Amino acid sequence: MSSERLFFALWPDELTRQALFRQAEGVQAAAVDGKSVPAENFHITLRFLGSLDIDDWRRAERAAGRVRKRDIELVVDHAGHWSETRVLWLACQDVPDPLLGLLADLNTELGGEGFEFRSRPWRPHVTIGRGVTQVTELPSIEPVRWAVTRFVLVRSELGGRHSEYEVVREWDLATSD
Ligand code: 2AM
């Protein structure tokens, strides 16, 4: 049986996804093993929630609805590999303050709804490879600008070769149209 998990994430628009993929390809080629994450699954996790019953799910959505809007512009400009978790990733050298503010807000609001507070350091990244134990030299990448206009709640289904993600709800972040 597949298990169902929920997480809050930044979900790229189609053009940003394609731009990330163009940079990811060269980095994925440096993986000696593991498997590449398909571009349709690219995202930045804000907070992983795990399996929730319907009441907790509603509470999580209520918390998200109270997060303040803000303009966030990311520049995804480097690649790396964490051997402990076998994750190959793309990330931003400079994590902009509005993104940290968004995360702090979300965690505060989730705390207010009874979710446990998180003190673990958060390292925002786009996972582009899993099960990667070794890499050859990682190439540098062309910076990808990502104008963040929303954050989303995603349902993850494990089971097949790759996780399947479904965006179940989204919250607008842009301060103007
Ligand atoms: P990852 O990309 O670094 O693996 C869905 O599983 C998303 O939630 C993934 O992006 C994953 O991060 C993230 N995540 C964070 N904590 C997790 C956990 N304890 N179990 C599974 N996924 C987690």
Coordinates of N, CA, C and O and ligand atoms in Angstrom, one line a residue:
M1 N 0.8 -1.2 0.0 CA 0.0 0.0 0.0 C 0.9 1.2 0.0 O 1.9 1.3 0.7
S2 N 0.5 2.2 -0.8 CA 1.3 3.5 -0.8 C 0.9 4.3 0.4 O -0.2 4.3 0.9
S3 N 1.8 5.1 0.9 CA 1.5 6.0 2.1 C 1.3 7.4 1.5 O 1.9 7.8 0.5
E4 N 0.6 8.2 2.3 CA 0.3 9.5 1.8 C 0.9 10.5 2.8 O 0.7 10.4 4.0
R5 N 1.6 11.5 2.3 CA 2.3 12.4 3.1 C 2.0 13.8 2.6 O 1.8 14.0 1.4
L6 N 2.1 14.8 3.5 CA 1.8 16.2 3.1 C 3.0 17.1 3.4 O 3.7 16.8 4.4
F7 N 3.2 18.0 2.6 CA 4.3 19.0 2.9 C 4.0 20.3 2.2 O 3.3 20.4 1.2
F8 N 4.5 21.4 2.8 CA 4.4 22.7 2.3 C 5.6 22.9 1.4 O 6.7 22.5 1.8
A9 N 5.5 23.6 0.3 CA 6.6 23.8 -0.6 C 6.4 25.0 -1.5 O 5.4 25.6 -1.6
L10 N 7.6 25.4 -2.1 CA 7.5 26.3 -3.2 C 7.5 25.5 -4.5 O 8.3 24.6 -4.6
W11 N 6.6 25.8 -5.4 CA 6.4 25.0 -6.6 C 6.7 25.9 -7.8 O 6.0 27.0 -7.9
P12 N 7.7 25.6 -8.6 CA 8.0 26.6 -9.7 C 6.9 26.6 -10.8 O 6.3 25.6 -11.0
D13 N 6.8 27.8 -11.4 CA 6.0 27.9 -12.6 C 6.7 27.1 -13.7 O 7.9 26.8 -13.6
E14 N 6.0 26.9 -14.8 CA 6.5 26.1 -15.9 C 7.8 26.6 -16.5 O 8.8 25.8 -16.7
L15 N 7.9 27.9 -16.7 CA 9.2 28.4 -17.3 C 10.4 28.3 -16.3 O 11.5 27.9 -16.7
T16 N 10.1 28.5 -15.0 CA 11.2 28.3 -14.0 C 11.6 26.9 -13.9 O 12.7 26.5 -13.8
R17 N 10.6 26.0 -14.0 CA 10.8 24.6 -13.9 C 11.8 24.1 -15.1 O 12.7 23.4 -14.9
Q18 N 11.5 24.7 -16.3 CA 12.3 24.3 -17.4 C 13.7 24.9 -17.3 O 14.7 24.2 -17.6
A19 N 13.8 26.1 -16.8 CA 15.1 26.7 -16.6 C 15.9 25.9 -15.5 O 17.1 25.7 -15.7
L20 N 15.2 25.5 -14.5 CA 15.9 24.7 -13.5 C 16.4 23.3 -14.1 O 17.5 22.9 -13.8
F21 N 15.5 22.8 -14.9 CA 15.9 21.5 -15.5 C 17.1 21.6 -16.4 O 18.0 20.7 -16.4
R22 N 17.2 22.7 -17.2 CA 18.3 22.9 -18.1 C 19.6 22.9 -17.3 O 20.6 22.4 -17.7
Q23 N 19.6 23.5 -16.1 CA 20.8 23.5 -15.2 C 21.0 22.1 -14.5 O 22.1 21.7 -14.3
A24 N 19.9 21.5 -14.2 CA 19.9 20.2 -13.4 C 20.6 19.1 -14.3 O 21.3 18.3 -13.8
E25 N 20.3 19.2 -15.6 CA 20.8 18.1 -16.4 C 22.3 17.8 -16.3 O 22.7 16.7 -16.1
G26 N 23.1 18.9 -16.4 CA 24.5 18.7 -16.3 C 25.0 18.2 -14.9 O 25.9 17.5 -14.8
V27 N 24.2 18.6 -13.9 CA 24.6 18.2 -12.5 C 24.2 16.8 -12.3 O 25.0 16.0 -11.8
Q28 N 23.1 16.4 -12.9 CA 22.6 15.0 -12.7 C 23.6 14.0 -13.4 O 23.8 12.9 -13.0
A29 N 24.2 14.5 -14.5 CA 25.2 13.7 -15.2 C 26.4 13.4 -14.4 O 27.2 12.5 -14.7
A30 N 26.6 14.2 -13.3 CA 27.8 14.0 -12.5 C 27.5 12.9 -11.4 O 28.4 12.5 -10.6
A31 N 26.3 12.4 -11.3 CA 26.0 11.4 -10.3 C 26.5 10.1 -10.8 O 26.2 9.7 -11.9
V32 N 27.2 9.4 -9.9 CA 27.8 8.1 -10.3 C 26.7 7.0 -10.2 O 26.7 6.0 -10.9
D33 N 25.7 7.2 -9.3 CA 24.7 6.2 -9.1 C 23.4 6.9 -8.7 O 23.3 8.2 -8.8
G34 N 22.4 6.2 -8.2 CA 21.1 6.8 -7.8 C 20.2 7.1 -9.0 O 20.5 6.6 -10.1
K35 N 19.2 7.9 -8.8 CA 18.3 8.2 -9.9 C 18.0 9.7 -9.9 O 17.9 10.3 -8.9
S36 N 17.8 10.2 -11.1 CA 17.5 11.6 -11.3 C 16.0 11.8 -11.0 O 15.1 11.0 -11.4
V37 N 15.7 12.9 -10.3 CA 14.3 13.3 -10.0 C 13.8 14.0 -11.3 O 14.5 14.8 -11.9
P38 N 12.6 13.5 -11.8 CA 12.1 14.2 -13.0 C 11.7 15.6 -12.7 O 11.3 16.0 -11.6
A39 N 11.8 16.5 -13.8 CA 11.6 17.9 -13.6 C 10.3 18.2 -13.0 O 10.1 19.2 -12.3
E40 N 9.3 17.4 -13.4 CA 7.9 17.7 -12.9 C 7.8 17.6 -11.4 O 6.9 18.1 -10.8
N41 N 8.8 17.0 -10.7 CA 8.8 16.9 -9.3 C 9.7 17.9 -8.6 O 9.8 17.9 -7.3
F42 N 10.3 18.8 -9.3 CA 11.2 19.8 -8.7 C 10.4 20.8 -7.8 O 9.3 21.3 -8.2
H43 N 10.9 21.0 -6.6 CA 10.2 21.9 -5.6 C 11.2 22.2 -4.5 O 12.3 21.6 -4.4
I44 N 10.9 23.2 -3.7 CA 11.7 23.5 -2.5 C 10.7 23.2 -1.3 O 9.6 23.8 -1.2
T45 N 11.0 22.2 -0.5 CA 10.2 21.9 0.7 C 10.4 23.0 1.7 O 11.5 23.4 2.1
L46 N 9.2 23.5 2.2 CA 9.3 24.5 3.3 C 9.1 23.8 4.6 O 9.9 24.0 5.6
R47 N 8.2 22.8 4.7 CA 8.0 22.1 5.9 C 7.3 20.8 5.6 O 6.2 20.8 5.0
F48 N 7.9 19.7 6.0 CA 7.4 18.4 5.8 C 6.5 18.0 7.0 O 6.9 18.2 8.1
L49 N 5.2 17.6 6.7 CA 4.3 17.3 7.8 C 4.0 15.9 8.1 O 3.6 15.5 9.2
G50 N 4.3 15.0 7.1 CA 4.0 13.6 7.3 C 2.5 13.3 7.1 O 1.8 14.2 6.6
S51 N 2.1 12.2 7.5 CA 0.6 11.8 7.3 C -0.2 12.5 8.3 O 0.1 12.5 9.5
L52 N -1.3 13.2 7.9 CA -2.2 13.9 8.8 C -3.6 13.4 8.6 O -4.0 13.0 7.5
D53 N -4.3 13.4 9.7 CA -5.7 13.1 9.6 C -6.4 14.3 9.2 O -5.8 15.4 9.1
I54 N -7.7 14.2 8.9 CA -8.4 15.3 8.2 C -8.4 16.6 9.1 O -8.3 17.7 8.6
D55 N -8.5 16.4 10.5 CA -8.5 17.6 11.4 C -7.2 18.3 11.3 O -7.1 19.5 11.3
D56 N -6.1 17.5 11.4 CA -4.8 18.2 11.3 C -4.5 18.8 10.0 O -3.9 19.9 9.9
W57 N -5.0 18.2 9.0 CA -4.9 18.7 7.6 C -5.6 20.1 7.6 O -5.0 21.1 7.1
R58 N -6.8 20.2 8.1 CA -7.5 21.5 8.1 C -6.7 22.5 9.0 O -6.7 23.7 8.6
R59 N -6.2 22.1 10.1 CA -5.4 23.0 11.0 C -4.2 23.5 10.2 O -3.9 24.7 10.3
A60 N -3.5 22.6 9.5 CA -2.4 23.1 8.7 C -2.8 24.1 7.7 O -2.1 25.1 7.5
E61 N -3.9 23.9 7.0 CA -4.4 24.9 6.0 C -4.8 26.2 6.7 O -4.5 27.3 6.1
R62 N -5.4 26.1 7.9 CA -5.7 27.4 8.6 C -4.4 28.2 8.9 O -4.4 29.4 8.7
A63 N -3.4 27.5 9.4 CA -2.1 28.1 9.7 C -1.6 28.8 8.4 O -1.1 29.9 8.4
A64 N -1.6 28.1 7.3 CA -1.0 28.6 6.1 C -1.8 29.9 5.6 O -1.2 30.8 5.1
G65 N -3.1 29.9 5.9 CA -3.9 31.0 5.5 C -3.5 32.3 6.2 O -3.9 33.4 5.8
R66 N -2.9 32.2 7.4 CA -2.5 33.3 8.2 C -1.1 33.8 7.9 O -0.6 34.8 8.4
V67 N -0.4 33.1 7.0 CA 1.0 33.6 6.6 C 0.9 34.9 5.8 O 0.1 35.0 4.9
R68 N 1.8 35.8 6.2 CA 1.7 37.1 5.5 C 2.3 37.0 4.1 O 3.3 36.3 3.9
K69 N 1.7 37.8 3.2 CA 2.2 37.9 1.8 C 3.6 38.6 1.8 O 3.8 39.4 2.6
R70 N 4.4 38.3 0.9 CA 5.7 39.0 0.7 C 6.2 38.6 -0.7 O 5.9 37.6 -1.2
D71 N 7.0 39.5 -1.2 CA 7.6 39.2 -2.5 C 9.0 38.5 -2.3 O 9.8 39.0 -1.5
I72 N 9.2 37.4 -3.0 CA 10.4 36.7 -2.8 C 11.0 36.4 -4.2 O 10.3 35.9 -5.1
E73 N 12.2 36.8 -4.3 CA 12.9 36.4 -5.5 C 14.1 35.6 -5.2 O 15.0 36.0 -4.4
L74 N 14.2 34.4 -5.7 CA 15.3 33.5 -5.5 C 16.2 33.5 -6.7 O 15.8 33.6 -7.8
V75 N 17.5 33.3 -6.4 CA 18.4 33.0 -7.5 C 19.1 31.7 -7.2 O 19.8 31.5 -6.2
V76 N 18.7 30.7 -7.9 CA 19.2 29.3 -7.8 C 20.5 29.3 -8.5 O 20.6 29.4 -9.8
D77 N 21.6 29.2 -7.8 CA 22.9 29.4 -8.5 C 24.0 28.4 -8.1 O 25.2 28.7 -8.4
H78 N 23.7 27.4 -7.3 CA 24.8 26.4 -7.1 C 24.2 25.0 -6.9 O 23.0 24.8 -6.6
A79 N 25.1 24.0 -7.1 CA 24.7 22.6 -7.0 C 25.5 22.0 -5.9 O 26.7 22.4 -5.6
G80 N 25.0 20.9 -5.3 CA 25.8 20.2 -4.3 C 25.2 18.8 -4.1 O 24.2 18.4 -4.6
H81 N 25.9 18.1 -3.2 CA 25.6 16.7 -2.9 C 25.8 16.5 -1.4 O 26.8 16.9 -0.8
W82 N 24.7 16.0 -0.7 CA 24.8 15.6 0.7 C 25.0 14.1 0.7 O 24.1 13.3 0.4
S83 N 26.2 13.6 1.1 CA 26.4 12.2 1.1 C 25.5 11.5 2.2 O 25.1 10.3 2.0
E84 N 25.3 12.1 3.3 CA 24.5 11.5 4.4 C 23.1 11.1 4.0 O 22.6 10.0 4.3
T85 N 22.5 12.0 3.2 CA 21.1 11.7 2.8 C 21.1 11.3 1.3 O 20.0 11.0 0.8
R86 N 22.2 11.2 0.7 CA 22.4 10.8 -0.7 C 21.5 11.7 -1.7 O 20.9 11.2 -2.6
V87 N 21.5 12.9 -1.3 CA 20.7 13.9 -2.1 C 21.6 14.8 -3.0 O 22.5 15.3 -2.5
L88 N 21.2 14.9 -4.3 CA 21.9 15.8 -5.2 C 20.9 17.0 -5.3 O 19.7 16.8 -5.5
W89 N 21.4 18.2 -5.2 CA 20.5 19.3 -5.1 C 21.0 20.6 -5.9 O 22.2 20.7 -6.2
L90 N 20.1 21.5 -6.1 CA 20.3 22.9 -6.5 C 19.9 23.8 -5.4 O 18.9 23.5 -4.7
A91 N 20.6 24.9 -5.2 CA 20.1 25.8 -4.1 C 20.6 27.2 -4.4 O 21.3 27.5 -5.4
C92 N 20.3 28.1 -3.5 CA 20.7 29.5 -3.6 C 21.8 29.8 -2.6 O 21.7 29.4 -1.4
Q93 N 22.9 30.4 -3.1 CA 24.0 30.8 -2.1 C 23.5 31.7 -1.1 O 23.9 31.6 0.1
D94 N 22.7 32.7 -1.5 CA 22.1 33.6 -0.6 C 20.6 33.3 -0.4 O 19.9 33.4 -1.4
V95 N 20.3 32.9 0.8 CA 18.8 32.7 1.0 C 18.2 34.0 1.4 O 18.6 34.6 2.5
P96 N 17.3 34.6 0.6 CA 16.9 36.0 0.9 C 16.0 36.0 2.2 O 15.3 35.1 2.5
D97 N 16.1 37.2 2.8 CA 15.4 37.4 4.1 C 13.9 37.1 4.0 O 13.3 36.5 4.9
P98 N 13.2 37.5 2.9 CA 11.8 37.3 2.8 C 11.5 35.8 2.8 O 10.4 35.4 3.3
L99 N 12.4 34.9 2.3 CA 12.1 33.5 2.3 C 12.2 33.0 3.7 O 11.4 32.2 4.2
L100 N 13.2 33.5 4.4 CA 13.4 33.1 5.9 C 12.2 33.6 6.7 O 11.7 32.9 7.5
G101 N 11.7 34.8 6.3 CA 10.5 35.3 7.0 C 9.3 34.4 6.7 O 8.5 34.2 7.6
L102 N 9.1 34.0 5.5 CA 8.0 33.1 5.1 C 8.1 31.8 6.0 O 7.1 31.4 6.5
L103 N 9.2 31.2 6.0 CA 9.4 30.0 6.8 C 9.1 30.2 8.3 O 8.4 29.4 8.9
A104 N 9.6 31.3 8.8 CA 9.4 31.6 10.2 C 7.9 31.8 10.5 O 7.3 31.3 11.5
D105 N 7.2 32.6 9.6 CA 5.8 32.8 9.8 C 5.0 31.5 9.7 O 4.1 31.2 10.6
L106 N 5.3 30.6 8.8 CA 4.7 29.3 8.6 C 4.8 28.5 9.8 O 3.9 27.9 10.4
N107 N 6.1 28.4 10.3 CA 6.3 27.6 11.5 C 5.6 28.2 12.7 O 5.1 27.4 13.6
T108 N 5.6 29.5 12.9 CA 4.9 30.1 14.0 C 3.4 29.8 13.9 O 2.8 29.4 14.9
E109 N 2.8 29.9 12.7 CA 1.4 29.7 12.6 C 1.1 28.2 12.8 O 0.1 27.9 13.4
L110 N 1.9 27.3 12.3 CA 1.7 25.9 12.6 C 1.9 25.6 14.1 O 1.1 24.8 14.6
G111 N 2.8 26.3 14.7 CA 2.9 26.1 16.2 C 1.7 26.5 16.9 O 1.2 25.8 17.8
G112 N 1.1 27.6 16.4 CA -0.2 28.1 17.0 C -1.3 27.1 16.8 O -2.3 27.1 17.6
E113 N -1.2 26.3 15.8 CA -2.3 25.3 15.6 C -1.9 23.9 16.2 O -2.5 22.9 15.9
G114 N -0.9 23.9 17.0 CA -0.6 22.7 17.7 C 0.5 21.8 17.1 O 0.8 20.7 17.6
F115 N 1.1 22.2 16.0 CA 2.2 21.4 15.4 C 3.4 21.8 16.2 O 3.6 22.9 16.6
E116 N 4.3 20.8 16.3 CA 5.5 21.0 17.1 C 6.4 22.0 16.5 O 6.4 22.2 15.2
F117 N 7.1 22.8 17.3 CA 8.0 23.8 16.8 C 9.3 23.1 16.3 O 9.7 22.1 16.8
R118 N 9.8 23.6 15.2 CA 11.0 23.0 14.6 C 12.2 23.9 14.8 O 12.2 25.1 14.6
S119 N 13.2 23.3 15.4 CA 14.4 24.0 15.6 C 15.6 23.6 14.6 O 16.6 24.2 14.5
R120 N 15.3 22.4 14.0 CA 16.3 21.9 13.0 C 16.6 22.9 12.0 O 15.7 23.5 11.4
P121 N 17.9 23.1 11.7 CA 18.2 24.1 10.6 C 17.6 23.7 9.3 O 17.5 22.5 9.0
W122 N 17.1 24.7 8.6 CA 16.4 24.4 7.3 C 17.4 24.8 6.2 O 17.9 25.9 6.2
R123 N 17.6 23.9 5.3 CA 18.5 24.2 4.2 C 17.7 24.1 2.9 O 17.5 23.0 2.4
P124 N 17.2 25.2 2.4 CA 16.3 25.2 1.3 C 17.0 24.7 0.0 O 18.1 25.1 -0.3
H125 N 16.4 23.7 -0.7 CA 17.1 23.1 -1.8 C 16.0 22.5 -2.8 O 14.9 22.2 -2.3
V126 N 16.4 22.3 -4.0 CA 15.6 21.5 -5.0 C 16.3 20.2 -5.1 O 17.5 20.2 -5.6
T127 N 15.7 19.1 -4.7 CA 16.3 17.8 -4.9 C 16.2 17.4 -6.3 O 15.2 17.4 -6.9
I128 N 17.4 17.1 -6.9 CA 17.4 16.7 -8.4 C 17.9 15.3 -8.5 O 17.9 14.7 -9.6
G129 N 18.4 14.6 -7.5 CA 18.8 13.3 -7.5 C 18.7 12.6 -6.2 O 18.9 13.3 -5.1
R130 N 18.3 11.3 -6.2 CA 18.2 10.6 -4.9 C 19.0 9.3 -4.9 O 19.2 8.8 -6.0
G131 N 19.4 8.9 -3.8 CA 20.2 7.6 -3.7 C 21.6 7.8 -4.3 O 22.2 6.8 -4.8
V132 N 22.1 9.0 -4.4 CA 23.4 9.3 -5.0 C 24.5 9.2 -3.9 O 24.5 10.0 -3.0
T133 N 25.3 8.2 -4.0 CA 26.4 8.1 -3.0 C 27.6 8.8 -3.4 O 28.5 9.1 -2.6
Q134 N 27.8 9.0 -4.7 CA 29.1 9.5 -5.2 C 28.8 10.4 -6.4 O 27.9 10.1 -7.2
V135 N 29.6 11.5 -6.5 CA 29.5 12.3 -7.7 C 30.9 12.6 -8.2 O 31.9 12.6 -7.5
T136 N 31.0 12.8 -9.5 CA 32.2 13.3 -10.1 C 32.2 14.8 -9.9 O 31.3 15.3 -9.2
E137 N 33.2 15.5 -10.4 CA 33.2 17.0 -10.1 C 31.9 17.7 -10.6 O 31.4 17.5 -11.7
L138 N 31.2 18.4 -9.7 CA 30.0 19.0 -10.0 C 30.2 20.3 -10.9 O 31.1 21.1 -10.5
P139 N 29.5 20.4 -12.0 CA 29.7 21.6 -12.8 C 29.1 22.9 -12.1 O 28.2 22.7 -11.2
S140 N 29.6 24.1 -12.5 CA 28.9 25.3 -12.0 C 27.6 25.4 -12.9 O 27.5 24.9 -13.9
I141 N 26.7 26.2 -12.3 CA 25.4 26.3 -13.1 C 25.2 27.8 -13.4 O 25.7 28.7 -12.7
E142 N 24.4 28.0 -14.4 CA 23.9 29.4 -14.7 C 22.8 29.8 -13.7 O 21.9 28.9 -13.5
P143 N 22.9 31.0 -13.2 CA 21.8 31.3 -12.2 C 20.4 31.3 -12.8 O 20.3 31.8 -13.9
V144 N 19.5 30.8 -12.0 CA 18.1 30.7 -12.5 C 17.3 31.6 -11.5 O 17.3 31.4 -10.3
R145 N 16.7 32.7 -12.1 CA 15.8 33.5 -11.3 C 14.4 32.9 -11.1 O 13.8 32.4 -12.1
W146 N 14.0 32.9 -9.9 CA 12.7 32.3 -9.6 C 11.9 33.3 -8.7 O 12.2 33.5 -7.6
A147 N 10.9 33.9 -9.4 CA 10.0 34.9 -8.7 C 8.9 34.0 -8.0 O 8.1 33.4 -8.7
V148 N 8.9 34.0 -6.7 CA 8.0 33.2 -6.0 C 6.7 34.0 -5.7 O 6.7 35.0 -5.1
T149 N 5.6 33.4 -6.3 CA 4.3 34.2 -6.1 C 3.3 33.4 -5.3 O 2.2 33.9 -5.0
R150 N 3.7 32.2 -4.8 CA 2.8 31.4 -4.0 C 3.5 30.3 -3.3 O 4.7 30.0 -3.7
F151 N 2.9 29.8 -2.3 CA 3.4 28.5 -1.8 C 2.2 27.5 -1.7 O 1.1 27.9 -1.9
V152 N 2.6 26.2 -1.7 CA 1.5 25.2 -1.9 C 1.6 24.1 -0.8 O 2.6 23.9 -0.2
L153 N 0.5 23.4 -0.7 CA 0.4 22.2 0.1 C 0.4 21.0 -0.9 O -0.4 21.0 -1.9
V154 N 1.3 20.1 -0.7 CA 1.4 19.0 -1.7 C 1.2 17.6 -1.0 O 1.6 17.4 0.1
R155 N 0.5 16.8 -1.7 CA 0.3 15.4 -1.3 C 1.3 14.5 -2.0 O 1.5 14.7 -3.2
S156 N 2.0 13.7 -1.3 CA 3.1 12.9 -1.9 C 2.7 11.4 -1.8 O 2.3 11.0 -0.7
E157 N 2.7 10.7 -2.9 CA 2.4 9.3 -2.9 C 3.7 8.6 -3.3 O 4.2 8.7 -4.3
L158 N 4.1 7.7 -2.3 CA 5.3 6.9 -2.6 C 4.7 5.6 -3.3 O 3.6 5.3 -3.3
G159 N 5.6 4.9 -4.0 CA 5.1 3.7 -4.6 C 5.9 3.3 -5.8 O 6.6 2.4 -5.8
G160 N 5.7 4.1 -6.9 CA 6.4 3.8 -8.1 C 7.9 4.1 -8.0 O 8.4 4.2 -7.0
R161 N 8.4 4.3 -9.2 CA 9.9 4.6 -9.3 C 10.2 5.9 -8.7 O 11.2 6.1 -8.0
H162 N 9.3 6.9 -8.9 CA 9.4 8.2 -8.3 C 8.2 8.5 -7.5 O 7.1 8.0 -7.7
S163 N 8.3 9.4 -6.5 CA 7.2 9.9 -5.8 C 6.2 10.6 -6.8 O 6.7 11.2 -7.7
E164 N 4.9 10.5 -6.4 CA 4.0 11.3 -7.2 C 3.5 12.4 -6.4 O 3.0 12.2 -5.3
Y165 N 3.5 13.6 -6.9 CA 3.1 14.8 -6.1 C 1.8 15.4 -6.7 O 1.7 15.5 -7.9
E166 N 0.9 15.8 -5.8 CA -0.3 16.5 -6.2 C -0.4 17.8 -5.4 O -0.4 17.7 -4.2
V167 N -0.4 18.9 -6.1 CA -0.6 20.2 -5.3 C -2.1 20.2 -4.9 O -3.0 20.2 -5.8
V168 N -2.4 20.2 -3.6 CA -3.8 20.2 -3.2 C -4.4 21.6 -2.9 O -5.6 21.8 -2.8
R169 N -3.5 22.5 -2.6 CA -4.0 23.9 -2.3 C -2.8 24.9 -2.4 O -1.7 24.5 -2.2
E170 N -3.1 26.1 -2.8 CA -2.1 27.1 -2.9 C -2.5 28.4 -2.2 O -3.6 28.7 -2.1
W171 N -1.5 29.2 -1.8 CA -1.7 30.5 -1.2 C -0.8 31.5 -1.9 O 0.4 31.3 -2.1
D172 N -1.5 32.6 -2.3 CA -0.8 33.6 -3.0 C 0.2 34.4 -2.1 O -0.2 34.7 -0.9
L173 N 1.3 34.7 -2.6 CA 2.3 35.5 -1.8 C 2.6 36.9 -2.3 O 3.1 37.7 -1.6
A174 N 2.2 37.1 -3.6 CA 2.5 38.4 -4.2 C 1.8 39.6 -3.5 O 0.6 39.5 -3.2
T175 N 2.5 40.7 -3.3 CA 1.9 41.8 -2.6 C 1.1 42.7 -3.5 O 0.4 43.5 -3.1
S176 N 1.4 42.6 -4.8 CA 0.6 43.3 -5.8 C 0.4 42.4 -7.0 O 1.0 41.4 -7.2
D177 N -0.6 42.8 -7.9 CA -0.9 42.0 -9.1 C 0.1 42.2 -10.3 O 0.6 43.3 -10.4
Ligands
2AM1 P1 14.2 16.1 0.1 O1 13.8 16.6 -1.2 O2 15.5 16.7 0.6 O3 14.3 14.6 0.1 C1 8.6 15.2 0.0 O4 9.1 14.0 0.5 C2 9.5 16.3 0.3 O5 9.6 16.6 1.7 C3 10.9 16.1 -0.2 O6 11.3 17.2 -0.9 C4 11.8 15.9 1.1 O7 13.0 16.5 1.1 C5 11.0 16.6 2.1 N1 11.2 16.1 3.5 C6 11.6 16.8 4.5 N2 11.6 16.0 5.6 C7 11.2 14.8 5.3 C8 11.0 13.5 5.9 N3 11.2 13.4 7.3 N4 10.6 12.5 5.2 C9 10.4 12.6 3.9 N5 10.5 13.7 3.2 C10 10.9 14.8 3.9

